[in-house]
mmCIF file of C-alpha atoms and ligand atoms in Angstrom:
data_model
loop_
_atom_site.group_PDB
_atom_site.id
_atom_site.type_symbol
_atom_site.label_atom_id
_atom_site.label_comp_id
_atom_site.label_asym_id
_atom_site.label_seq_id
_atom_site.Cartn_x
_atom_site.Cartn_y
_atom_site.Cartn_z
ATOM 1 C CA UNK A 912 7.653 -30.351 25.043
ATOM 2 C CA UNK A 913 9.539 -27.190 23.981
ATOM 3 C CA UNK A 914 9.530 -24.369 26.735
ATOM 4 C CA UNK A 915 9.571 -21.196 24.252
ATOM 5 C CA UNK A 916 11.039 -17.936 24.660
ATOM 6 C CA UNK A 917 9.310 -14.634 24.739
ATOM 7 C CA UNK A 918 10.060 -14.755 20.765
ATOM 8 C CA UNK A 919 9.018 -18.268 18.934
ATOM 9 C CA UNK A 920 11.815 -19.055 16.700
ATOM 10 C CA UNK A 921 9.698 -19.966 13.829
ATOM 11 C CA UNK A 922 11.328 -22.193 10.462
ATOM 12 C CA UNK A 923 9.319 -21.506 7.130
ATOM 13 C CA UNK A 924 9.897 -24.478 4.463
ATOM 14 C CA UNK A 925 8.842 -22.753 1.379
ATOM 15 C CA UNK A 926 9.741 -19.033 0.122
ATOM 16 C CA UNK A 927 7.042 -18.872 -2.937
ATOM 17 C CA UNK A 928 4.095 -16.448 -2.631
ATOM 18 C CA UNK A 929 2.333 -18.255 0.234
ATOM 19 C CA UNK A 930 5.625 -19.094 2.387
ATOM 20 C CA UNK A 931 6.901 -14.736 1.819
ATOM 21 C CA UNK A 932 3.627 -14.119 3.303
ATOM 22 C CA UNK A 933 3.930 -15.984 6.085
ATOM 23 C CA UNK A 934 7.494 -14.773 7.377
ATOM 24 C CA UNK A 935 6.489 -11.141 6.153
ATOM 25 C CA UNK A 936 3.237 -11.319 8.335
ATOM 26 C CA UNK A 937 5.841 -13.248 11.126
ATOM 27 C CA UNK A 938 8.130 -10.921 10.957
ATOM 28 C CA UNK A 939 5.994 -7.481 10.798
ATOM 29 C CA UNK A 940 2.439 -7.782 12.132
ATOM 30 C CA UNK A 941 2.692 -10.877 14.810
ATOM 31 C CA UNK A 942 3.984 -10.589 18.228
ATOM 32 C CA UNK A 943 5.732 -13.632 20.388
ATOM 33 C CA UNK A 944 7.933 -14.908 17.337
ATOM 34 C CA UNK A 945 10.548 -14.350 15.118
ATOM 35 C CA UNK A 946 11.674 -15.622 11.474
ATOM 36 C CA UNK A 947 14.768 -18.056 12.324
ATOM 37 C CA UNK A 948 15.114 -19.647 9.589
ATOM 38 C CA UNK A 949 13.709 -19.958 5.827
ATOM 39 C CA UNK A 950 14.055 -22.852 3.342
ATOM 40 C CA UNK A 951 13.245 -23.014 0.082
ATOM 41 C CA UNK A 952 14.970 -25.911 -2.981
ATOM 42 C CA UNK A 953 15.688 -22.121 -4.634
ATOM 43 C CA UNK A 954 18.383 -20.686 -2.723
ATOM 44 C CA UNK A 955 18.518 -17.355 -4.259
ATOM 45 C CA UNK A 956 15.001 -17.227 -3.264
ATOM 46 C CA UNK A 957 15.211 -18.256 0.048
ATOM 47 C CA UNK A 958 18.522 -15.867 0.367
ATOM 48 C CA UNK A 959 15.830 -12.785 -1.282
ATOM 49 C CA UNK A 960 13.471 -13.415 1.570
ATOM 50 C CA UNK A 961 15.339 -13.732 4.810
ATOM 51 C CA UNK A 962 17.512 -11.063 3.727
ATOM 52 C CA UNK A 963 14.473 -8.918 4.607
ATOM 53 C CA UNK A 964 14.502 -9.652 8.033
ATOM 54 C CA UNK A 965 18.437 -9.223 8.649
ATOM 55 C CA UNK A 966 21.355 -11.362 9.411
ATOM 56 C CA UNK A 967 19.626 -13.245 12.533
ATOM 57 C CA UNK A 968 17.744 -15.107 10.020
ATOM 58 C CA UNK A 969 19.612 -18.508 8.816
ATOM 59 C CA UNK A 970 19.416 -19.904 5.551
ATOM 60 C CA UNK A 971 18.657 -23.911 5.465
ATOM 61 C CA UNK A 972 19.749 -25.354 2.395
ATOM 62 C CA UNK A 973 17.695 -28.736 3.203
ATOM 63 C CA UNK A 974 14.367 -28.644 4.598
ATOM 64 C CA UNK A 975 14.973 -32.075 7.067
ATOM 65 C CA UNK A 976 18.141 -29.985 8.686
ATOM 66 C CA UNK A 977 15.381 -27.147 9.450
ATOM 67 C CA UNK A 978 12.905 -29.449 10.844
ATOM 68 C CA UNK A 979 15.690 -30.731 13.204
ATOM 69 C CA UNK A 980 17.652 -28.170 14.253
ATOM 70 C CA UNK A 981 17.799 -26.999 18.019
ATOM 71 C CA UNK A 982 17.262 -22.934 16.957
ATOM 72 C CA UNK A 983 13.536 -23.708 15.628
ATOM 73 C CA UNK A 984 10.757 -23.779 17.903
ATOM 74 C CA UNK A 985 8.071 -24.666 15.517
ATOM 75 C CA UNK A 986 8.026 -24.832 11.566
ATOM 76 C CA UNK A 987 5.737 -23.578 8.597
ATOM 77 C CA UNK A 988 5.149 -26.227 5.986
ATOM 78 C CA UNK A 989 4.354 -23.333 2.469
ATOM 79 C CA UNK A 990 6.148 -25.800 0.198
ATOM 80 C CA UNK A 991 4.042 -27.720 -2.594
ATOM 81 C CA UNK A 992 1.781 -29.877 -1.511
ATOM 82 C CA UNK A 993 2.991 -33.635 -2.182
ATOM 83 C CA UNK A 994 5.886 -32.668 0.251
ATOM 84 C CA UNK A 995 3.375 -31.726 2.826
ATOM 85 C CA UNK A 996 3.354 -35.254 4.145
ATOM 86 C CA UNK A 997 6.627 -36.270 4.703
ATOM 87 C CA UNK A 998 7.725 -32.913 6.472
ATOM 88 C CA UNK A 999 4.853 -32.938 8.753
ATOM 89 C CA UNK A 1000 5.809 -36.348 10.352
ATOM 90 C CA UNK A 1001 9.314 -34.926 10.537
ATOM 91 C CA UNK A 1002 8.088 -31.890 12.813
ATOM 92 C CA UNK A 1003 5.866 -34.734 15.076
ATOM 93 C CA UNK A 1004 8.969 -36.948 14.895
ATOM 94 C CA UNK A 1005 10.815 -34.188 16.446
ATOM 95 C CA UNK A 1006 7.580 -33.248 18.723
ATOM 96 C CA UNK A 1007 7.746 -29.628 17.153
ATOM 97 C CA UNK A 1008 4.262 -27.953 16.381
ATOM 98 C CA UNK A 1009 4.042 -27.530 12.785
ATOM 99 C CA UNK A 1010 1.250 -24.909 10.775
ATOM 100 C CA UNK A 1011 0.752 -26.806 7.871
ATOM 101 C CA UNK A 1012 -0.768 -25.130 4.645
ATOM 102 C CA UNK A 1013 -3.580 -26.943 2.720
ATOM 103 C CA UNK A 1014 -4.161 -29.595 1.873
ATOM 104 C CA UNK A 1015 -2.660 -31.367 4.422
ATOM 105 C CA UNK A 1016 -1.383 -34.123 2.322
ATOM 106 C CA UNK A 1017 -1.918 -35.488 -1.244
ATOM 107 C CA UNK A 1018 -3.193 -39.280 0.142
ATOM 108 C CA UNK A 1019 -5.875 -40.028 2.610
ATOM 109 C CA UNK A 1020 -3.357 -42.842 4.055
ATOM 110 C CA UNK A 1021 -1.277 -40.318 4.472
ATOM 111 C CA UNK A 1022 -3.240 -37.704 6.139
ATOM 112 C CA UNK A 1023 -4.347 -40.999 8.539
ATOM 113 C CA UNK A 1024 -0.766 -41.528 9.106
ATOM 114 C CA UNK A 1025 -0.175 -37.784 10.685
ATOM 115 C CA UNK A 1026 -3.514 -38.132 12.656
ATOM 116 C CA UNK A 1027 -1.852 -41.812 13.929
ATOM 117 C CA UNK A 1028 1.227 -40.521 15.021
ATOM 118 C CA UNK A 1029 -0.037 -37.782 17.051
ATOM 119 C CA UNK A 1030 -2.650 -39.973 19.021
ATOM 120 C CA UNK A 1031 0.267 -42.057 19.409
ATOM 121 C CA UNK A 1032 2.071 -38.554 20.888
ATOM 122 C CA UNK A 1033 -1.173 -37.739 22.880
ATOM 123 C CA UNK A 1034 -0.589 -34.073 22.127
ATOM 124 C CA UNK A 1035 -2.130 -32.098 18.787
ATOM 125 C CA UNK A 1036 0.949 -30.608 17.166
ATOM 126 C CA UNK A 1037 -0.230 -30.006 13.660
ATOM 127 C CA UNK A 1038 -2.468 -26.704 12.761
ATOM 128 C CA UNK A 1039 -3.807 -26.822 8.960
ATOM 129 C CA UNK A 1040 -4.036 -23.403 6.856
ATOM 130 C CA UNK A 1041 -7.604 -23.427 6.473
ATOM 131 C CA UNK A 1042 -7.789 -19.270 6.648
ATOM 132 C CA UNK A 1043 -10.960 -18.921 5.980
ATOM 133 C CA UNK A 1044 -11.532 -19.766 9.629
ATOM 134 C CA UNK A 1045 -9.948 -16.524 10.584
ATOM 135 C CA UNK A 1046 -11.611 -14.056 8.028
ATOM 136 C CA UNK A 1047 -13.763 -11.859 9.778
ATOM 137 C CA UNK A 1048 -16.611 -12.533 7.195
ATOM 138 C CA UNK A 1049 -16.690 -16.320 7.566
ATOM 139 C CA UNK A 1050 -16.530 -15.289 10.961
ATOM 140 C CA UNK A 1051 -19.507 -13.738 11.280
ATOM 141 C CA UNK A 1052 -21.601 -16.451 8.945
ATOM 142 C CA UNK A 1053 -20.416 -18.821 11.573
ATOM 143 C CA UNK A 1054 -21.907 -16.343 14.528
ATOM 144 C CA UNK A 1055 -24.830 -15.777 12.659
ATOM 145 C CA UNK A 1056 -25.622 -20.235 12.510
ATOM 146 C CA UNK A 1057 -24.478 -20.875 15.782
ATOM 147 C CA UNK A 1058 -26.428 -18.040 17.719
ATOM 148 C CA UNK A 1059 -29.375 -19.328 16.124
ATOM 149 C CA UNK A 1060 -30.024 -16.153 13.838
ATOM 150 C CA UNK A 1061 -31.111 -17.497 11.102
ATOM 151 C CA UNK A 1062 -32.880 -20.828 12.563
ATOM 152 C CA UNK A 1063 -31.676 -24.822 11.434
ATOM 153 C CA UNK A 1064 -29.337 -24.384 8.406
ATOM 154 C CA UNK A 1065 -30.940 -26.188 5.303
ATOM 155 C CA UNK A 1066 -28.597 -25.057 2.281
ATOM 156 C CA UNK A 1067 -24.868 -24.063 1.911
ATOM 157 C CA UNK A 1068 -23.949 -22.315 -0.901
ATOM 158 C CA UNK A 1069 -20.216 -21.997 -1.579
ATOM 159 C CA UNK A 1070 -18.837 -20.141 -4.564
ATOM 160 C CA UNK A 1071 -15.090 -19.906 -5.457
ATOM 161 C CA UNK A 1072 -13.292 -18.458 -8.385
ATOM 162 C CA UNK A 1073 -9.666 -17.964 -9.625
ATOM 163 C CA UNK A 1074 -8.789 -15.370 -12.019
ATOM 164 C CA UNK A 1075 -6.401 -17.951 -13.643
ATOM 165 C CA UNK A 1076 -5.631 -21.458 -13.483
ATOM 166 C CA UNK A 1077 -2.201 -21.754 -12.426
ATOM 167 C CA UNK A 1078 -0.010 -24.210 -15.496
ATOM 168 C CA UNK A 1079 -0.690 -27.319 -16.244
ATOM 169 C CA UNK A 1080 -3.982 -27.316 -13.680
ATOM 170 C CA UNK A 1081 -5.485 -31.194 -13.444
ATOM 171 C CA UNK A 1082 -9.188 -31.494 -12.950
ATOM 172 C CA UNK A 1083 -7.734 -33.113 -9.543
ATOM 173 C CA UNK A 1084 -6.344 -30.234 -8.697
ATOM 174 C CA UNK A 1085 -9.456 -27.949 -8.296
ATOM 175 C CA UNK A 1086 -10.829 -30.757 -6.131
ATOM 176 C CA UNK A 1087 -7.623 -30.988 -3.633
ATOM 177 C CA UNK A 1088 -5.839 -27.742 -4.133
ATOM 178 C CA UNK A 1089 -9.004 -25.190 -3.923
ATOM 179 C CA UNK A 1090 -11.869 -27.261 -3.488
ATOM 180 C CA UNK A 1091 -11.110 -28.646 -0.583
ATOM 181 C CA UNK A 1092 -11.476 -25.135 1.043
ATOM 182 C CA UNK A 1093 -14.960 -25.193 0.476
ATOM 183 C CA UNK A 1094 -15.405 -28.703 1.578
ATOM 184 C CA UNK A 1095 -13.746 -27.739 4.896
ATOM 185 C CA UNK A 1096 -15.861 -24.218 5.295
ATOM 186 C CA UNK A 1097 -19.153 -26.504 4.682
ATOM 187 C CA UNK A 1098 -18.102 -28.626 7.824
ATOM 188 C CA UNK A 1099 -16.690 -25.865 9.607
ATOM 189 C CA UNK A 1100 -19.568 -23.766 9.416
ATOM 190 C CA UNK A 1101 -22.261 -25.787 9.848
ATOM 191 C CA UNK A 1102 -20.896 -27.819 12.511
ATOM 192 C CA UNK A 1103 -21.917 -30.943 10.598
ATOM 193 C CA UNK A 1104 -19.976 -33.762 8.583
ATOM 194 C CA UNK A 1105 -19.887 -33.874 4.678
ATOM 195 C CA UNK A 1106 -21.937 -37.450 3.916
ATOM 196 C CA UNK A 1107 -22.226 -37.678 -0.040
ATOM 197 C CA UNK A 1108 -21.104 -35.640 -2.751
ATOM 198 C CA UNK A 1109 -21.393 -35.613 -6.389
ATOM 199 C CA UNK A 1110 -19.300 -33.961 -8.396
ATOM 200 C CA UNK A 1111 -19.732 -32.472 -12.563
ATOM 201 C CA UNK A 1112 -17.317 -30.378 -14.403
ATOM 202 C CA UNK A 1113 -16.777 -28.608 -17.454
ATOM 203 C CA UNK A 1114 -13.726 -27.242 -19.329
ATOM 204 C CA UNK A 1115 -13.793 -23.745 -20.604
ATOM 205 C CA UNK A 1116 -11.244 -25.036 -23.874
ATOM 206 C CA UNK A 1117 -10.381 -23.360 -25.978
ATOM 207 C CA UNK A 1118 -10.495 -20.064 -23.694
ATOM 208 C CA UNK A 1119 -8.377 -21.861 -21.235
ATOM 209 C CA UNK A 1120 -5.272 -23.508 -22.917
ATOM 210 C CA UNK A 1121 -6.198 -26.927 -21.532
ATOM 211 C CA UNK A 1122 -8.895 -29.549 -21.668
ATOM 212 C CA UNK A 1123 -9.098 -29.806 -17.505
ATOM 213 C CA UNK A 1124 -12.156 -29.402 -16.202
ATOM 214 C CA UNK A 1125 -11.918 -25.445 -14.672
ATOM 215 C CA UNK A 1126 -15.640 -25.193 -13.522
ATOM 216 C CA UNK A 1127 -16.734 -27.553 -11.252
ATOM 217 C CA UNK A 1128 -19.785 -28.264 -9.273
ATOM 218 C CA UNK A 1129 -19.928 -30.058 -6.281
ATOM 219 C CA UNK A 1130 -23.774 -31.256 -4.771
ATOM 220 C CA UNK A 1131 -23.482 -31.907 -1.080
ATOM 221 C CA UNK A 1132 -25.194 -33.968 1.818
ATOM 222 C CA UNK A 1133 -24.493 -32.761 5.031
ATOM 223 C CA UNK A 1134 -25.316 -35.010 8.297
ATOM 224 C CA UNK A 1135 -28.520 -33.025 9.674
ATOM 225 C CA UNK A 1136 -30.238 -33.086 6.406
ATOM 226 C CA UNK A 1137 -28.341 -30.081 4.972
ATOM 227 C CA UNK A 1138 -27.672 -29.596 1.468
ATOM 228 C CA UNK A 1139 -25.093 -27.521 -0.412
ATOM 229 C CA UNK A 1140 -23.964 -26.779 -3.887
ATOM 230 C CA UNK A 1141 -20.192 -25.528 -3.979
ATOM 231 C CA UNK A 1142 -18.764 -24.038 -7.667
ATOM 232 C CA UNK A 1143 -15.429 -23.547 -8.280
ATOM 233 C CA UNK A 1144 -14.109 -21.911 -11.057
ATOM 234 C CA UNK A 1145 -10.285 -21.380 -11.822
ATOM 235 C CA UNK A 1146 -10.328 -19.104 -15.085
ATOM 236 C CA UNK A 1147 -13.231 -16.571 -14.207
ATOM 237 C CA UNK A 1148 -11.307 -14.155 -15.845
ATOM 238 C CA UNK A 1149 -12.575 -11.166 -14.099
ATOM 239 C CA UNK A 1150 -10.746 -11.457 -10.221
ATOM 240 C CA UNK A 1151 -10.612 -13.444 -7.321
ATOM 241 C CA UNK A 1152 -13.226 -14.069 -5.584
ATOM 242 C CA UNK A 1153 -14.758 -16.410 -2.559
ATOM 243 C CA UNK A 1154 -18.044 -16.544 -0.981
ATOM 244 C CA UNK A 1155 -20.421 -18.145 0.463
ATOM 245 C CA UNK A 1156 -24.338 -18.087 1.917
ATOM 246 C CA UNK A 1157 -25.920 -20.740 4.566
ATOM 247 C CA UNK A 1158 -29.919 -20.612 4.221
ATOM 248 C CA UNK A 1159 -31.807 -21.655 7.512
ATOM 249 C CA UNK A 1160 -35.376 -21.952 8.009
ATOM 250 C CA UNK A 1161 -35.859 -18.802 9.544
ATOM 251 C CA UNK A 1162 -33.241 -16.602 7.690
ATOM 252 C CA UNK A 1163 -30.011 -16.672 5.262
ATOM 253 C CA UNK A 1164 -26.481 -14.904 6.202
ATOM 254 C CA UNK A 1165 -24.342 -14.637 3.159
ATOM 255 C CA UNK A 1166 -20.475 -12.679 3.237
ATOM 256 C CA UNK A 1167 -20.592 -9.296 1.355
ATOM 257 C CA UNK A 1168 -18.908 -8.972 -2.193
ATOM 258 C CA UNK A 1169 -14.913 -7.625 -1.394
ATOM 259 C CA UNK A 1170 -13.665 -5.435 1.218
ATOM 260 C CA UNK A 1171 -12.609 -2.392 -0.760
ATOM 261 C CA UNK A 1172 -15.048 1.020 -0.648
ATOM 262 C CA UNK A 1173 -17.874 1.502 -3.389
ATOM 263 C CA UNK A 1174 -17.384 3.855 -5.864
ATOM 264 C CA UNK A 1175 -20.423 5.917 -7.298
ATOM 265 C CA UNK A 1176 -19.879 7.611 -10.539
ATOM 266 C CA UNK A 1177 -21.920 8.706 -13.916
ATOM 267 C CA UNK A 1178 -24.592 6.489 -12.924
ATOM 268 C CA UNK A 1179 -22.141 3.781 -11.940
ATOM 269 C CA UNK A 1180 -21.371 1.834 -9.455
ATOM 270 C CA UNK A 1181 -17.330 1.094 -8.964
ATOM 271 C CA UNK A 1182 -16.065 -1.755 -6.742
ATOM 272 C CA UNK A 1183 -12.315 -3.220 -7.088
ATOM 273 C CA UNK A 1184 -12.109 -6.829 -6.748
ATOM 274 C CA UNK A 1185 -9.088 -8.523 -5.480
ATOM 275 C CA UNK A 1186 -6.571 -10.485 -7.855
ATOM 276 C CA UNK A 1187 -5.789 -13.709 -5.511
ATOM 277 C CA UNK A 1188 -5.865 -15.037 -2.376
ATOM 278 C CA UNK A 1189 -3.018 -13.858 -1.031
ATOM 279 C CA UNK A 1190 -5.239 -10.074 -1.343
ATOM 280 C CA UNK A 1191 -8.422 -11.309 -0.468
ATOM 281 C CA UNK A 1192 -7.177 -13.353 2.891
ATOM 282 C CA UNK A 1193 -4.435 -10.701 4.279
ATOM 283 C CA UNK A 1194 -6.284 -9.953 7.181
ATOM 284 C CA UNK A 1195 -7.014 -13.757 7.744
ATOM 285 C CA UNK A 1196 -3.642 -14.748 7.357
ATOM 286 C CA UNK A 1197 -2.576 -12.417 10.077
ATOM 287 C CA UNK A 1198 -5.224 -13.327 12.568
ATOM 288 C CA UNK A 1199 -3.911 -16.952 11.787
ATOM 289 C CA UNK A 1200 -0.534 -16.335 12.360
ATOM 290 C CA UNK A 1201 -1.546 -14.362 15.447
ATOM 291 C CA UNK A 1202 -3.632 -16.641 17.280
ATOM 292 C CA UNK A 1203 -1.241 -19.943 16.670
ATOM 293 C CA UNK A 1204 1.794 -17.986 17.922
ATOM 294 C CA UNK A 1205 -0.799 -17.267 20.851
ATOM 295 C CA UNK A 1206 -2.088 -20.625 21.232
ATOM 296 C CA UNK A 1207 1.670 -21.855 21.274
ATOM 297 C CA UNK A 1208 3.131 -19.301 24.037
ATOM 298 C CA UNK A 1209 -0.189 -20.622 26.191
ATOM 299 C CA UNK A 1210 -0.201 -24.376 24.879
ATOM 300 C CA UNK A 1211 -2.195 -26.389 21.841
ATOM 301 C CA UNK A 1212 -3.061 -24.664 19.229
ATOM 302 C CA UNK A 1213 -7.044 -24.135 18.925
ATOM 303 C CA UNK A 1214 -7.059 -24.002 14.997
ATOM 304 C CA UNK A 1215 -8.365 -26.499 12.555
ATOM 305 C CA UNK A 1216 -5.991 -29.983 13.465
ATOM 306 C CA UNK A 1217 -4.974 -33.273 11.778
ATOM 307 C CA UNK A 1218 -8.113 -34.412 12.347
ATOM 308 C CA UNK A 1219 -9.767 -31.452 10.226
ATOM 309 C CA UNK A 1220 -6.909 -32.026 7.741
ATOM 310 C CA UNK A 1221 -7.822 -35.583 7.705
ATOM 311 C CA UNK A 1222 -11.842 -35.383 6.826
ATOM 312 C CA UNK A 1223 -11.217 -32.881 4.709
ATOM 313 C CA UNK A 1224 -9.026 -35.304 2.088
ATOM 314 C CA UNK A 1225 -11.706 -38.161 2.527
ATOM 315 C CA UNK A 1226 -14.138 -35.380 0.901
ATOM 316 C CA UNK A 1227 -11.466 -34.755 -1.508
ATOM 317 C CA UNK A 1228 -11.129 -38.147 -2.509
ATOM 318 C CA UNK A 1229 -14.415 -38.951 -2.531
ATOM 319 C CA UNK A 1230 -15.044 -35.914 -4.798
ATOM 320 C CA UNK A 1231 -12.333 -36.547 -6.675
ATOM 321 C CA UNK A 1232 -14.067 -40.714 -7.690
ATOM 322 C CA UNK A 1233 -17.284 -38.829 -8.122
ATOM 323 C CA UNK A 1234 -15.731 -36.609 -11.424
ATOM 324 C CA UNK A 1235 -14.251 -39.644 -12.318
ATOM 325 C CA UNK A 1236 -17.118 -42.303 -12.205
ATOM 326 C CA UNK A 1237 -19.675 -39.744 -12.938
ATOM 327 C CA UNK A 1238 -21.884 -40.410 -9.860
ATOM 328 C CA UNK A 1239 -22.611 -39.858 -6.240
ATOM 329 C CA UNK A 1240 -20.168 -41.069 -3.763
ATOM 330 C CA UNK A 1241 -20.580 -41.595 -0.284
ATOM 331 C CA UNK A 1242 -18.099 -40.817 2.352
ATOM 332 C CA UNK A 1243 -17.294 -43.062 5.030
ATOM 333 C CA UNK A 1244 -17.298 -42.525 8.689
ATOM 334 C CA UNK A 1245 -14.310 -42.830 10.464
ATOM 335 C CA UNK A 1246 -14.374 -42.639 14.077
ATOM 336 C CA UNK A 1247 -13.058 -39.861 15.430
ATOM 337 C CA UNK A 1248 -10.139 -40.387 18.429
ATOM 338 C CA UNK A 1249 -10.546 -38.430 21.037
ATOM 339 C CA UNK A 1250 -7.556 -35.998 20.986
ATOM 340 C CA UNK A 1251 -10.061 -34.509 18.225
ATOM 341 C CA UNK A 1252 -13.419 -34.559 20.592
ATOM 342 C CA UNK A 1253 -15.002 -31.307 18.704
ATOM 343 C CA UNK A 1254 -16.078 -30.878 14.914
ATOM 344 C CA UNK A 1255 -14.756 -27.207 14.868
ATOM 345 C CA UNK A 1256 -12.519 -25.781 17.631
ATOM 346 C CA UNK A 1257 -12.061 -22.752 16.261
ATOM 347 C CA UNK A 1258 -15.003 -20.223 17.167
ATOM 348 C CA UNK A 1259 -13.081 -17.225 17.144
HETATM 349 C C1 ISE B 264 -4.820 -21.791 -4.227
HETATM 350 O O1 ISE B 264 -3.902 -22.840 -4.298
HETATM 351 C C2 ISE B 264 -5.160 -21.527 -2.801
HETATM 352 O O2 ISE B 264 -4.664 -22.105 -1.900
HETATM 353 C C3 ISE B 264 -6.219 -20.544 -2.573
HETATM 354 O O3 ISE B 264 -6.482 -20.387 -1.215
HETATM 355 C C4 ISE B 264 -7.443 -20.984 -3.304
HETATM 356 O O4 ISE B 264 -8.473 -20.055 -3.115
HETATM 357 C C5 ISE B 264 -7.143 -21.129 -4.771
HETATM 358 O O5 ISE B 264 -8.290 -21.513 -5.451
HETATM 359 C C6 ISE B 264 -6.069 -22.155 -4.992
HETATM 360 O O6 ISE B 264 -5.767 -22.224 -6.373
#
């Protein structure tokens, strides 16, 4: 394995909204690394980027010469998602630890291939981008289950809305590319796997400019004899927004509505709500960054793995035949290896 310097040299693949954030948050608010190299299929874009961080920064014009070259200690995968795959078993190829955004990958085989190869390595290399694990709200729901607060959690209730669907959204989409958030925070949170789901959507036509279903509701069985409902909504129009409440049988914890102050005014009540997630998460995406570079410098990293990568897309995928058919699907079982002995790792 890689013995890193007092600076990780870290390669971002990607230099759209998500992958900027990353190297800005590398570059400015984590300690331990450094921004060695950016790649994006956009080269004026990629130029734009690591021009902020000055001329130490190198330029990769192809994404596999990143992955492979000696001056990168570890790579961030913010490109779109169906080249998730490939360039993740290009970092474990090259044993280099690799923070993956969501999803994972675009196939269940797929995401079974990347949890293969690194049982094969013995060592957990891969880190997904579920942030919500770091966001001191979700944070706190988590506290509030696990100390017992508010007794044996019967109901999660995740909510989940865009402002806008991005072009030429597929109904697919809002199952693997925001969905799947939610289907990981259920898990995460209650410490339990996802065993049936049944999925119904709606489209919002002619309001939204295509015939894709942008609400969706997702019924859940949890193992435990949990339940959940999770909607997600990609043209609510009014802001971004996330949230989500566990009921037990002795109390309910739920995340407050935004971060910013309350404004009190001619009998109203003023409260800004964020555009995206790139607004909303800031503060997660930094604690992410944070702990991996952390988590690197001491060993594995302790965020969500292949494995939670992995169960996540069989949830997708089951969701995903459950719009389609019209009826409840179950999800299988797979047995977990060892190399992935806990549900959630990340408590923090
Ligand atoms: C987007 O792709 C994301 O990754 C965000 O985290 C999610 O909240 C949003 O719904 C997706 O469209």
């Amino acid at each position: 394995m890689r013995a890193y310097s007092e600076q990780i040299a870290v390669g971002v693949i990607g230099a759209g909204g998500m992958g900027a954030r990353h190297t800005d948050n590398l570059h400015a608010r984590v300690a331990g690394a450094k921004v060695a190299g950016v790649m994006d299929p956009n080269l004026s874009r990629a130029k734009e980027v690591a021009a902020r961080y000055g001329p130490a920064t190198v330029v990769f014009e192809d994404e596999l010469a990143l992955i492979r070259d000696d001056s990168i200690d570890a790579v961030v995968v913010a490109s779109p998602a169906d080249t998730h795959a490939g360039l993740v078993m290009e970092c474990l190829r090259h044993e280099k630890r690799v923070l993956c955004e969501k999803p994972l990958t675009t196939s269940v085989e797929d995401a079974r291939k990347i949890v293969e190869a690194e049982v094969e390595l013995g060592r957990k290399l891969v880190q997904v981008g579920f942030m919500r694990r770091y966001d001191p709200q979700h944070l706190s729901v988590k506290q509030a289950i696990t100390t017992g607060a508010i007794g044996r959690p019967v109901l999660f209730k995740g909510w989940h809305r865009n402002l806008a669907a991005p072009p030429g959204m597929t109904s697919e989409f809002v199952i693997f590319s925001a969905a799947v958030h939610d289907l990981d925070a259920a898990r995460w949170l209650l410490g339990q796997e996802n065993e049936e789901v049944y999925v119904r959507g709606t489209s919002t036509e002619p309001r939204s400019d295509s015939s894709a279903l942008d609400m969706q509701l997702i019924q859940l069985s949890l193992g435990g004899g949990c339940l959940g409902t999770i909607e997600v909504y990609m043209n609510a129009a009014y802001g971004y927004e996330v949230g989500v409440e566990v009921v037990g049988e002795e109390g309910t914890v739920h995340t407050a509505p935004g971060g910013s102050p309350v404004l009190r005014r001619d009998q109203t009540s003023y409260q800004r709500i964020e555009s995206d997630w790139l607004e909303r998460f800031q503060i997660a995406y930094v604690i992410e960054m944070q702990q991996w570079i952390e988590d690197l410098h001491k060993g594995e990293p302790t965020g969500p793995h292949a494995w939670d990568g992995y169960m996540s897309h069989v949830a997708v995928e089951s969701c995903i035949a459950s719009l389609r058919s019209g009826s409840p699907q179950s999800l299988p079982t797979p047995e977990r290896p060892v190399l992935y002995e806990q549900l959630a790792e990340v408590e923090k």
